[in-house]
Coordinates of C-alpha atoms in Angstrom, one line a residue:
M1 CA 115.4 103.5 76.1
S2 CA 116.5 105.1 79.4
A3 CA 113.9 105.6 82.1
P4 CA 112.4 109.1 82.3
A5 CA 113.1 111.4 85.3
P6 CA 111.2 110.1 88.3
S7 CA 107.7 111.6 89.0
P8 CA 106.8 112.9 92.4
L9 CA 105.9 109.8 94.4
A10 CA 102.4 108.5 95.1
I11 CA 101.4 109.0 98.7
V12 CA 100.8 105.9 100.7
D13 CA 97.8 106.4 103.0
A14 CA 97.7 103.2 105.0
E15 CA 99.2 101.6 108.2
P16 CA 102.6 100.3 107.3
L17 CA 103.0 96.5 106.7
E18 CA 106.0 94.4 107.4
R19 CA 108.3 94.2 104.4
Q20 CA 106.1 96.7 102.4
G21 CA 109.3 98.6 101.6
E22 CA 110.4 95.8 99.3
V23 CA 107.3 96.4 97.1
L24 CA 106.8 100.2 97.6
T25 CA 110.3 101.3 96.6
E26 CA 110.9 104.8 95.3
A27 CA 111.6 103.5 91.8
A28 CA 108.4 101.4 91.8
L29 CA 106.2 104.3 93.1
S30 CA 107.7 106.6 90.4
F31 CA 106.7 104.1 87.7
V32 CA 103.2 103.8 89.1
A33 CA 103.0 107.6 89.2
E34 CA 104.1 107.8 85.6
L35 CA 101.4 105.3 84.6
H36 CA 98.8 107.3 86.5
R37 CA 99.6 110.6 84.9
R38 CA 99.8 109.2 81.4
F39 CA 96.8 106.8 81.4
T40 CA 94.2 107.7 84.1
P41 CA 92.7 110.6 82.1
R42 CA 91.9 108.2 79.2
R43 CA 90.7 105.6 81.7
D44 CA 88.2 108.2 83.0
E45 CA 87.0 109.0 79.4
L46 CA 86.4 105.3 78.8
L47 CA 84.4 104.9 82.0
A48 CA 82.2 107.8 80.8
L49 CA 81.8 106.0 77.4
R50 CA 80.5 102.9 79.3
K51 CA 77.7 105.0 80.7
E52 CA 76.8 106.4 77.2
R53 CA 76.7 102.9 75.8
R54 CA 74.5 101.6 78.6
A55 CA 72.1 104.5 78.0
E56 CA 71.9 103.5 74.3
I57 CA 71.2 99.9 75.2
A58 CA 68.5 101.1 77.6
R59 CA 67.0 103.0 74.7
T60 CA 67.2 100.2 72.0
S61 CA 67.3 96.9 74.0
S62 CA 69.8 95.7 71.4
L63 CA 73.4 95.3 70.5
D64 CA 75.2 94.6 67.2
F65 CA 78.6 94.2 65.8
L66 CA 80.3 97.5 65.1
T67 CA 79.9 98.8 61.5
E68 CA 83.0 101.1 61.9
T69 CA 85.3 98.2 62.6
A70 CA 84.0 95.8 59.9
H71 CA 87.4 96.2 58.1
I72 CA 89.1 94.7 61.1
R73 CA 86.8 91.7 61.2
E74 CA 87.3 91.2 57.4
G75 CA 91.0 91.8 57.4
D76 CA 93.8 89.3 57.2
W77 CA 95.9 89.5 60.4
Q78 CA 97.1 87.3 63.3
V79 CA 98.2 87.9 66.9
A80 CA 101.8 87.4 67.8
P81 CA 102.9 83.8 68.2
A82 CA 102.5 82.4 71.8
P83 CA 105.7 82.3 73.8
A84 CA 106.8 78.8 74.8
A85 CA 105.6 79.2 78.4
L86 CA 102.0 80.0 77.2
D87 CA 101.8 77.6 74.2
D88 CA 100.2 74.8 76.3
R89 CA 97.4 76.0 78.6
R90 CA 95.3 72.9 78.8
V91 CA 94.6 73.4 82.6
E92 CA 94.6 76.7 84.4
I93 CA 94.0 77.1 88.2
T94 CA 92.7 80.4 89.6
G95 CA 93.0 81.9 93.1
P96 CA 94.2 84.8 95.2
T97 CA 97.8 85.5 96.0
D98 CA 98.0 84.7 99.7
R99 CA 101.0 82.7 100.7
K100 CA 99.5 79.3 101.0
M101 CA 97.5 79.6 97.7
T102 CA 100.7 80.8 95.9
I103 CA 102.5 77.6 96.8
N104 CA 99.6 75.3 96.2
A105 CA 98.7 76.8 92.8
L106 CA 102.3 76.8 91.6
N107 CA 102.6 73.1 92.7
S108 CA 99.1 72.1 91.4
G109 CA 100.1 70.5 88.2
A110 CA 98.1 73.1 86.2
R111 CA 100.0 74.6 83.3
V112 CA 98.9 78.2 84.3
W113 CA 98.0 79.9 87.6
L114 CA 95.8 82.9 87.4
A115 CA 97.3 84.9 90.3
D116 CA 94.3 87.0 91.1
F117 CA 94.2 90.6 92.5
E118 CA 90.7 91.0 91.2
D119 CA 87.5 89.0 91.8
A120 CA 89.1 86.3 94.0
S121 CA 90.8 88.9 96.2
A122 CA 89.2 91.5 98.5
P123 CA 91.3 94.6 97.9
T124 CA 92.5 95.2 101.5
W125 CA 95.9 97.0 101.6
E126 CA 97.4 93.9 103.1
N127 CA 96.1 91.7 100.3
V128 CA 97.3 94.1 97.6
I129 CA 100.9 94.5 99.0
L130 CA 101.5 91.1 100.5
G131 CA 100.2 89.5 97.4
Q132 CA 102.9 91.3 95.4
L133 CA 105.5 90.2 97.9
N134 CA 104.4 86.6 97.7
L135 CA 104.9 86.6 94.0
I136 CA 108.4 88.1 94.3
D137 CA 109.3 85.6 97.0
A138 CA 108.0 82.7 94.8
Y139 CA 110.1 83.8 91.8
E140 CA 113.1 84.1 94.2
R141 CA 112.3 80.6 95.6
R142 CA 112.2 82.0 99.2
I143 CA 108.6 81.2 99.9
D144 CA 107.3 78.6 102.3
F145 CA 104.2 78.3 104.6
A146 CA 103.3 76.5 107.8
G147 CA 99.7 75.9 108.6
P148 CA 98.2 76.1 112.1
E149 CA 98.0 72.3 112.1
G150 CA 101.8 72.1 111.5
K151 CA 101.6 71.1 107.8
T152 CA 104.4 72.8 105.8
Y153 CA 104.3 73.9 102.2
A154 CA 107.2 74.5 99.8
L155 CA 107.7 74.9 96.1
K156 CA 108.4 71.9 93.8
P157 CA 111.3 72.1 91.3
A158 CA 111.0 75.0 88.8
E159 CA 110.2 72.9 85.8
E160 CA 107.1 71.5 87.6
L161 CA 105.6 74.9 88.5
A162 CA 102.7 76.6 86.8
T163 CA 103.3 79.6 84.6
V164 CA 101.9 82.7 86.3
V165 CA 99.3 85.0 84.6
T166 CA 98.5 87.8 86.9
R167 CA 95.0 89.5 86.9
P168 CA 95.0 93.1 88.0
R169 CA 91.8 94.9 89.1
G170 CA 89.4 96.2 86.5
W171 CA 89.5 99.7 85.1
H172 CA 86.5 100.9 87.3
L173 CA 88.2 100.3 90.7
D174 CA 90.5 102.8 92.5
E175 CA 93.1 102.1 95.1
R176 CA 92.3 104.5 97.9
H177 CA 95.5 103.8 99.8
L178 CA 97.7 105.2 97.0
Q179 CA 97.1 108.9 96.2
L180 CA 98.6 111.1 93.6
D181 CA 97.8 114.7 92.6
G182 CA 94.9 114.6 95.1
R183 CA 93.2 111.5 93.8
A184 CA 93.3 107.7 94.1
V185 CA 95.4 105.8 91.6
P186 CA 93.3 103.2 89.6
G187 CA 93.7 99.8 91.1
A188 CA 94.5 98.3 87.7
L189 CA 97.6 100.5 87.3
V190 CA 98.7 99.8 90.9
D191 CA 98.4 96.0 90.5
F192 CA 100.0 96.0 87.0
G193 CA 102.6 98.6 87.8
L194 CA 104.0 97.0 91.0
Y195 CA 104.0 93.5 89.5
F196 CA 105.5 94.5 86.1
F197 CA 108.2 96.8 87.6
H198 CA 109.5 94.2 90.1
N199 CA 109.1 91.1 88.0
A200 CA 109.4 91.7 84.3
Q201 CA 113.1 91.1 84.1
R202 CA 113.0 88.4 86.8
L203 CA 110.5 86.5 84.7
I204 CA 112.5 86.9 81.5
D205 CA 115.5 85.5 83.4
L206 CA 113.3 82.5 84.3
G207 CA 112.5 81.9 80.6
K208 CA 109.0 83.3 81.0
G209 CA 107.6 86.9 81.0
P210 CA 105.1 89.3 82.4
Y211 CA 101.8 87.8 81.5
F212 CA 98.3 89.2 82.4
Y213 CA 94.6 88.4 82.4
L214 CA 92.6 91.6 81.7
P215 CA 89.2 91.6 83.5
K216 CA 85.9 93.4 82.9
T217 CA 86.9 94.8 79.5
E218 CA 83.8 96.3 77.8
S219 CA 85.2 97.5 74.4
H220 CA 88.2 97.4 72.1
L221 CA 89.0 101.0 73.1
E222 CA 89.7 99.7 76.6
A223 CA 91.9 97.0 75.1
R224 CA 93.7 99.7 73.2
L225 CA 94.4 101.6 76.4
W226 CA 96.0 98.5 77.9
N227 CA 98.1 98.1 74.8
E228 CA 99.4 101.6 75.2
V229 CA 100.2 100.8 78.8
F230 CA 102.2 97.8 77.8
V231 CA 104.1 99.6 75.1
F232 CA 105.1 102.4 77.5
A233 CA 106.0 100.0 80.3
Q234 CA 108.2 97.8 78.2
D235 CA 110.2 100.9 77.0
Y236 CA 110.4 102.3 80.5
V237 CA 112.2 99.2 82.0
G238 CA 114.1 98.5 78.8
I239 CA 112.7 95.1 77.7
P240 CA 111.7 94.1 74.1
Q241 CA 108.3 95.1 72.8
G242 CA 106.0 92.1 72.7
T243 CA 107.4 90.6 75.9
V244 CA 104.1 91.3 77.7
R245 CA 101.3 88.9 76.9
A246 CA 97.6 89.5 77.7
T247 CA 94.6 87.2 77.8
V248 CA 91.3 89.1 77.8
L249 CA 88.3 87.8 79.7
I250 CA 85.2 88.1 77.5
E251 CA 83.0 88.5 80.6
T252 CA 80.8 91.4 79.5
I253 CA 78.1 91.3 76.8
T254 CA 79.4 94.3 75.0
A255 CA 82.9 92.7 74.7
A256 CA 81.3 89.7 73.1
Y257 CA 80.5 91.9 70.1
E258 CA 84.1 93.1 69.8
M259 CA 86.2 90.0 70.3
E260 CA 88.1 90.4 67.0
E261 CA 88.6 94.1 67.6
I262 CA 90.0 93.4 71.1
L263 CA 92.5 90.9 69.8
Y264 CA 93.4 93.3 67.0
E265 CA 94.2 96.2 69.4
L266 CA 96.4 93.9 71.5
R267 CA 97.7 91.9 68.6
D268 CA 101.4 92.3 69.4
H269 CA 100.7 91.4 73.1
A270 CA 97.6 89.2 72.8
S271 CA 97.7 85.5 73.8
G272 CA 94.0 84.6 73.9
L273 CA 90.5 85.2 75.1
N274 CA 88.7 83.5 78.0
A275 CA 85.0 82.7 78.3
G276 CA 83.7 83.8 81.7
R277 CA 80.3 82.9 83.1
W278 CA 78.9 84.6 86.2
D279 CA 80.3 88.0 85.2
Y280 CA 78.9 87.5 81.7
L281 CA 75.4 86.8 83.0
F282 CA 75.8 89.8 85.4
S283 CA 76.7 92.0 82.5
I284 CA 73.6 90.8 80.5
V285 CA 71.3 91.7 83.5
K286 CA 73.1 95.0 84.1
N287 CA 72.9 96.1 80.5
F288 CA 69.4 94.8 79.6
R289 CA 67.8 95.4 83.0
D290 CA 65.1 97.5 81.6
G291 CA 64.5 95.4 78.5
G292 CA 61.5 93.6 79.7
Q293 CA 60.5 89.9 80.2
K294 CA 62.6 88.6 77.3
F295 CA 65.8 89.4 79.2
V296 CA 64.8 87.9 82.6
L297 CA 67.2 85.2 83.5
P298 CA 66.2 82.1 85.5
D299 CA 68.1 80.8 88.6
R300 CA 71.8 81.2 88.0
N301 CA 72.4 77.4 88.2
A302 CA 69.8 76.9 85.5
V303 CA 71.9 78.9 83.0
T304 CA 74.4 76.3 82.0
M305 CA 77.0 76.7 79.2
T306 CA 74.7 74.6 77.0
A307 CA 72.0 77.4 76.9
P308 CA 71.7 78.5 73.3
F309 CA 72.9 82.1 73.9
M310 CA 75.8 80.8 76.0
R311 CA 76.7 78.3 73.2
A312 CA 76.6 81.1 70.7
Y313 CA 79.0 83.1 72.8
T314 CA 81.5 80.3 73.5
E315 CA 81.5 79.0 69.9
L316 CA 82.1 82.5 68.5
L317 CA 84.9 82.9 71.0
V318 CA 86.7 79.7 69.8
R319 CA 86.2 80.6 66.1
T320 CA 87.5 84.2 66.7
C321 CA 90.6 83.1 68.6
H322 CA 91.6 80.4 66.2
K323 CA 91.0 82.5 63.2
R324 CA 93.5 85.0 64.6
G325 CA 96.0 82.5 66.1
A326 CA 95.1 83.1 69.7
H327 CA 94.3 80.6 72.5
A328 CA 90.6 80.1 73.5
I329 CA 90.4 79.3 77.2
G330 CA 87.2 77.9 78.7
G331 CA 85.3 78.7 81.9
M332 CA 85.5 77.9 85.5
A333 CA 84.8 74.6 87.2
A334 CA 84.1 76.0 90.6
F335 CA 83.3 72.7 92.5
I336 CA 85.2 72.2 95.8
P337 CA 85.7 68.6 96.7
S338 CA 84.3 67.4 100.0
R339 CA 86.5 65.6 102.4
R340 CA 83.4 64.0 104.0
D341 CA 80.9 63.1 101.2
A342 CA 82.1 60.7 98.5
E343 CA 78.8 60.7 96.8
V344 CA 78.7 64.5 96.4
N345 CA 82.2 64.3 94.9
K346 CA 81.2 61.5 92.5
V347 CA 78.3 63.5 91.0
A348 CA 80.2 66.7 90.9
F349 CA 83.3 65.2 89.2
E350 CA 81.0 63.7 86.6
K351 CA 79.6 67.2 85.9
V352 CA 83.1 68.7 85.7
K353 CA 84.2 66.0 83.4
A354 CA 81.2 66.6 81.1
D355 CA 81.8 70.3 81.1
K356 CA 85.5 69.9 80.2
D357 CA 84.8 67.2 77.6
R358 CA 82.4 69.6 75.9
E359 CA 84.9 72.5 76.0
A360 CA 87.7 70.3 74.6
G361 CA 85.4 69.0 71.9
D362 CA 84.3 72.5 71.0
G363 CA 87.9 73.5 70.2
F364 CA 89.0 75.2 73.4
D365 CA 92.7 75.0 74.1
G366 CA 92.3 74.9 77.9
S367 CA 90.1 75.6 80.8
W368 CA 89.9 76.8 84.4
V369 CA 89.5 75.0 87.7
A370 CA 89.3 76.4 91.2
H371 CA 90.8 73.5 93.2
P372 CA 94.0 71.4 92.8
D373 CA 91.9 68.1 93.0
L374 CA 90.2 69.1 89.7
V375 CA 93.4 69.6 87.8
P376 CA 93.6 65.8 86.8
V377 CA 89.9 65.8 85.8
A378 CA 90.3 68.8 83.4
R379 CA 93.6 67.6 82.2
A380 CA 92.2 64.2 81.2
S381 CA 89.5 65.9 79.1
F382 CA 92.0 68.0 77.2
D383 CA 94.6 65.2 77.0
A384 CA 92.0 63.0 75.2
V385 CA 91.7 65.6 72.5
L386 CA 95.1 67.2 72.4
G387 CA 97.4 64.2 73.0
E388 CA 100.9 65.6 72.8
R389 CA 99.9 68.8 70.9
P390 CA 100.1 72.0 72.9
N391 CA 96.8 73.3 71.7
Q392 CA 94.2 72.9 68.9
K393 CA 94.4 76.3 67.3
D394 CA 94.3 74.6 63.9
R395 CA 90.6 73.8 64.5
L396 CA 89.2 76.9 62.8
R397 CA 85.5 76.2 63.6
E398 CA 84.5 77.7 60.2
D399 CA 81.2 75.8 60.7
V400 CA 80.3 78.4 63.4
H401 CA 78.1 81.3 62.3
V402 CA 76.7 83.5 65.1
T403 CA 74.3 86.4 64.6
A404 CA 74.0 89.5 66.8
G405 CA 70.6 88.4 68.0
Q406 CA 71.7 84.9 69.1
L407 CA 74.1 86.4 71.7
I408 CA 71.3 88.0 73.6
D409 CA 68.5 85.5 72.9
V410 CA 67.9 84.9 76.6
A411 CA 64.2 84.1 75.9
S412 CA 65.3 80.9 74.2
L413 CA 66.0 79.4 77.7
D414 CA 63.4 76.9 78.8
A415 CA 63.6 77.8 82.5
R416 CA 62.0 80.3 84.9
P417 CA 63.1 82.0 88.1
T418 CA 62.1 80.0 91.2
Y419 CA 61.5 80.8 94.9
G420 CA 64.4 78.5 95.7
G421 CA 66.6 80.5 93.3
L422 CA 65.7 83.7 95.2
R423 CA 66.6 82.1 98.5
N424 CA 69.9 80.8 97.1
A425 CA 70.8 84.2 95.7
V426 CA 70.2 85.7 99.2
Q427 CA 72.1 83.0 101.0
V428 CA 75.1 83.0 98.8
G429 CA 75.1 86.8 98.5
I430 CA 75.1 87.4 102.3
R431 CA 77.7 84.7 103.0
Y432 CA 80.1 85.9 100.2
I433 CA 79.8 89.6 101.1
E434 CA 80.4 88.9 104.8
A435 CA 83.7 87.0 103.9
W436 CA 84.7 89.8 101.4
L437 CA 84.3 92.4 104.1
R438 CA 86.7 90.4 106.3
G439 CA 89.2 90.4 103.5
L440 CA 88.5 87.1 101.8
G441 CA 87.8 87.2 98.1
A442 CA 87.6 83.4 97.3
V443 CA 85.1 81.7 99.5
A444 CA 83.8 78.1 99.6
I445 CA 80.0 78.2 99.9
F446 CA 77.9 75.0 99.5
N447 CA 80.8 73.1 97.8
L448 CA 81.5 75.8 95.2
M449 CA 84.3 78.3 95.1
E450 CA 82.7 81.7 94.9
D451 CA 84.2 85.1 94.0
A452 CA 82.9 88.6 93.5
A453 CA 81.2 87.7 90.3
T454 CA 79.0 85.4 92.3
A455 CA 77.8 88.2 94.5
E456 CA 77.2 90.3 91.4
I457 CA 75.0 87.8 89.7
S458 CA 73.1 87.1 93.0
R459 CA 72.2 90.7 93.7
S460 CA 71.5 91.4 90.0
Q461 CA 69.0 88.6 89.8
I462 CA 67.2 89.7 92.9
W463 CA 67.0 93.2 91.4
Q464 CA 65.9 92.0 88.0
W465 CA 63.2 89.7 89.3
I466 CA 61.7 92.4 91.6
N467 CA 61.7 95.0 88.8
A468 CA 60.2 92.5 86.3
G469 CA 57.5 91.5 88.9
V470 CA 58.4 87.8 88.5
V471 CA 55.8 85.4 90.0
F472 CA 57.5 82.3 91.4
E473 CA 56.1 78.7 91.1
N474 CA 54.7 78.9 94.7
G475 CA 52.6 81.9 93.7
E476 CA 54.6 84.5 95.5
T477 CA 55.7 87.7 93.6
A478 CA 59.2 89.0 93.8
T479 CA 59.0 92.2 95.8
P480 CA 61.3 94.2 98.1
E481 CA 59.3 93.0 101.0
L482 CA 59.8 89.3 100.0
A483 CA 63.5 89.8 99.6
R484 CA 63.7 91.5 103.0
K485 CA 61.8 88.6 104.6
V486 CA 64.0 86.0 103.0
A487 CA 67.2 87.9 104.0
A488 CA 66.0 88.2 107.6
E489 CA 65.3 84.5 107.7
E490 CA 68.7 83.7 106.3
L491 CA 70.5 86.0 108.8
A492 CA 68.7 84.2 111.6
A493 CA 69.6 80.8 110.2
I494 CA 73.2 81.8 109.9
R495 CA 73.2 83.1 113.5
E496 CA 71.8 79.7 114.7
E497 CA 74.2 77.7 112.5
I498 CA 77.4 79.4 113.7
G499 CA 76.5 80.5 117.2
E500 CA 76.2 83.9 118.8
E501 CA 79.9 84.4 119.5
A502 CA 81.0 83.7 115.9
F503 CA 78.1 85.7 114.5
A504 CA 79.0 88.7 116.7
A505 CA 82.7 88.5 115.5
G506 CA 81.7 88.5 111.9
K507 CA 80.4 91.1 109.5
W508 CA 77.0 89.5 109.0
S509 CA 74.7 92.5 109.6
E510 CA 76.8 94.7 107.3
A511 CA 76.7 92.0 104.6
H512 CA 72.9 91.6 105.0
D513 CA 72.4 95.4 104.7
L514 CA 74.7 95.8 101.7
L515 CA 73.1 93.0 99.8
L516 CA 69.7 94.5 100.3
R517 CA 70.9 98.0 99.4
V518 CA 72.4 96.9 96.0
A519 CA 69.5 94.5 95.3
L520 CA 66.7 96.9 96.1
D521 CA 67.9 100.4 95.3
E522 CA 66.1 101.8 92.3
D523 CA 69.4 103.3 91.2
Y524 CA 71.2 100.1 90.2
A525 CA 74.9 100.2 91.3
D526 CA 77.3 99.4 88.4
F527 CA 79.4 97.3 90.6
L528 CA 78.7 95.9 94.1
T529 CA 82.4 96.2 94.9
L530 CA 82.3 100.0 94.8
P531 CA 80.0 100.5 97.8
A532 CA 81.5 97.4 99.4
Y533 CA 85.0 99.0 99.2
E534 CA 83.9 101.9 101.3
L535 CA 83.2 99.4 104.1
L536 CA 86.4 97.4 103.7
G537 CA 89.0 97.9 106.4

C-alpha cells in the first residue's frame, strides 16, 4: 500500500537540538501527524471512559470480570506465534534510552532490553529526541560513549545484543513540544510514531521487528486502539501485517479483570503480558481510595508478591497467557548492587534469587531486572526450570482458579502502615521527584532503582493513610500536619547530607512542594507526572 499524501506537519515548539533533524524529518512528522488526526479523538474518548469507570468503582467499591466479553474468555483462540527474536525472554533488563544505558543494556546478556520512554525517562525534549537518535545509532552500529573518568563503551557483536522492546508513554500523557491543529500530540503517538517510522524496516533487515511494551493500559478498548494504530502503521510504511509485536503491562487493577480481552484485541500483534508491581498497587489505591479501611495498604515494602491478592493476580496472568499462547513476563528486581557493602549485596541477591525462583516455578517465561549485575542471577533461576527450552508456555496452570474478589482482597494482608513507612514514602518521593525535575527518570535511591511508579505509590500511600485516618504504631495519626512535619525534616536532612551548594543547585524545594501538593490535595491527581510535567524544563 502506498503512503497517503503527507499531512501538514506538526509544529516543533522547542529549542533545537544537535542532530534532531535526523529524527524530525518531514516524512516522520507527516506520519506522526497522520497518527494524531486518526487516533487522538478516540484516545480522548477512552480517557473520558476511565473517569466514568473510576466513578462507578467509587460508588460500588468492587470490580468484576465483564459479562459482555464472556464469549471471548470462553472462546477457542490463540495469539500469533512469537517471532524468533521474542521466543526466549528469560531475562529482560529495563532502563532509559540515554547513550550509556543503550550500550550497557544491549551488552548486558539479557535477552530483551525494555528501551523506556515512559516511567524510567523524564520526558524532557532532549530525552525524547536524543533517545530516538540513540536507538537509530545503535541499529546502525555507530554508537559509542566515553565516561568522564575516561572509560569507553562500545557494542558487542550483533548476535550477543539484547532484542529491543520499546516502551512509549501512556495514553494520558501529551508531548507539549509537538503541536498540531492547535493542541499537543499524545506522547504515546510521538514515541511510537518516531520509533516505528525510522526503525521498522531497519529492524526487519536485522532479523527482528518493531516490538513494544504498552504501559498503563486500563481496558481492552485501549488495547483495541493500539491494535488499530499498528494496523494503520504497518500499511503506511508497507510492511506485512503482524510484524509489530506488543507486550502489555498489566499494571492497573482494571486491566487485571480484562487480561484475556486485552490479548484478544491484540491477538495478531500480541506477544505477552507483564506483571508490574508499584503501578499496580498505585492503581489499587487510586481506584479504591474511598473504599474504606479494607483497601488501606501497608508500607509498600510490606506488600510482596507473595501477598494473597498479588499471588492471585500473577497466577491468573500466567494461566491467561499460556492458555492463549502468549509469554508471561514477571516483575522487576529493582536492587542496585553496592560497590562498597558486600553484606548488603549478599542479602539482596538472595532476595532476588528467591523472587526469580518463585516466578520461574510459577510458570513465568521470563522476568525483569534493573541492573546488569542481576542478569546472571535471574538467568540462573530461569535456566534451572527452562534448560534449553525457550519458554514454558506448555505449562497451562489449569490448577489456578481466581475469583473477582481475590484480586482486590487487600484486607487479607497481615500488615499495617507504620510511621517508618510514612517517612520512607516522603524520603523516596522527594528524592525521586527532584531527580525527575532535573530530567532523570531512573534513579538509584537507598540501593533500589526507582522510577515514576515509585513516586506514584509513595504519594498515593501518604494520601490514603491521611484520608483513612490511620493510627501508626507510635500512636501518631496520619494527618496533613504530620506529613508536612516529616517532609520538612527530610528536606533539612537532605540539605545537611549534600551541602548547601548542591542543595541550591538542585530542585529540592520544588520536589518537596509537589510531593505535598499531590499527597495532600483533597482532589486526588490521576497521575503525579501531569502536574510535574508543567515544572519540567
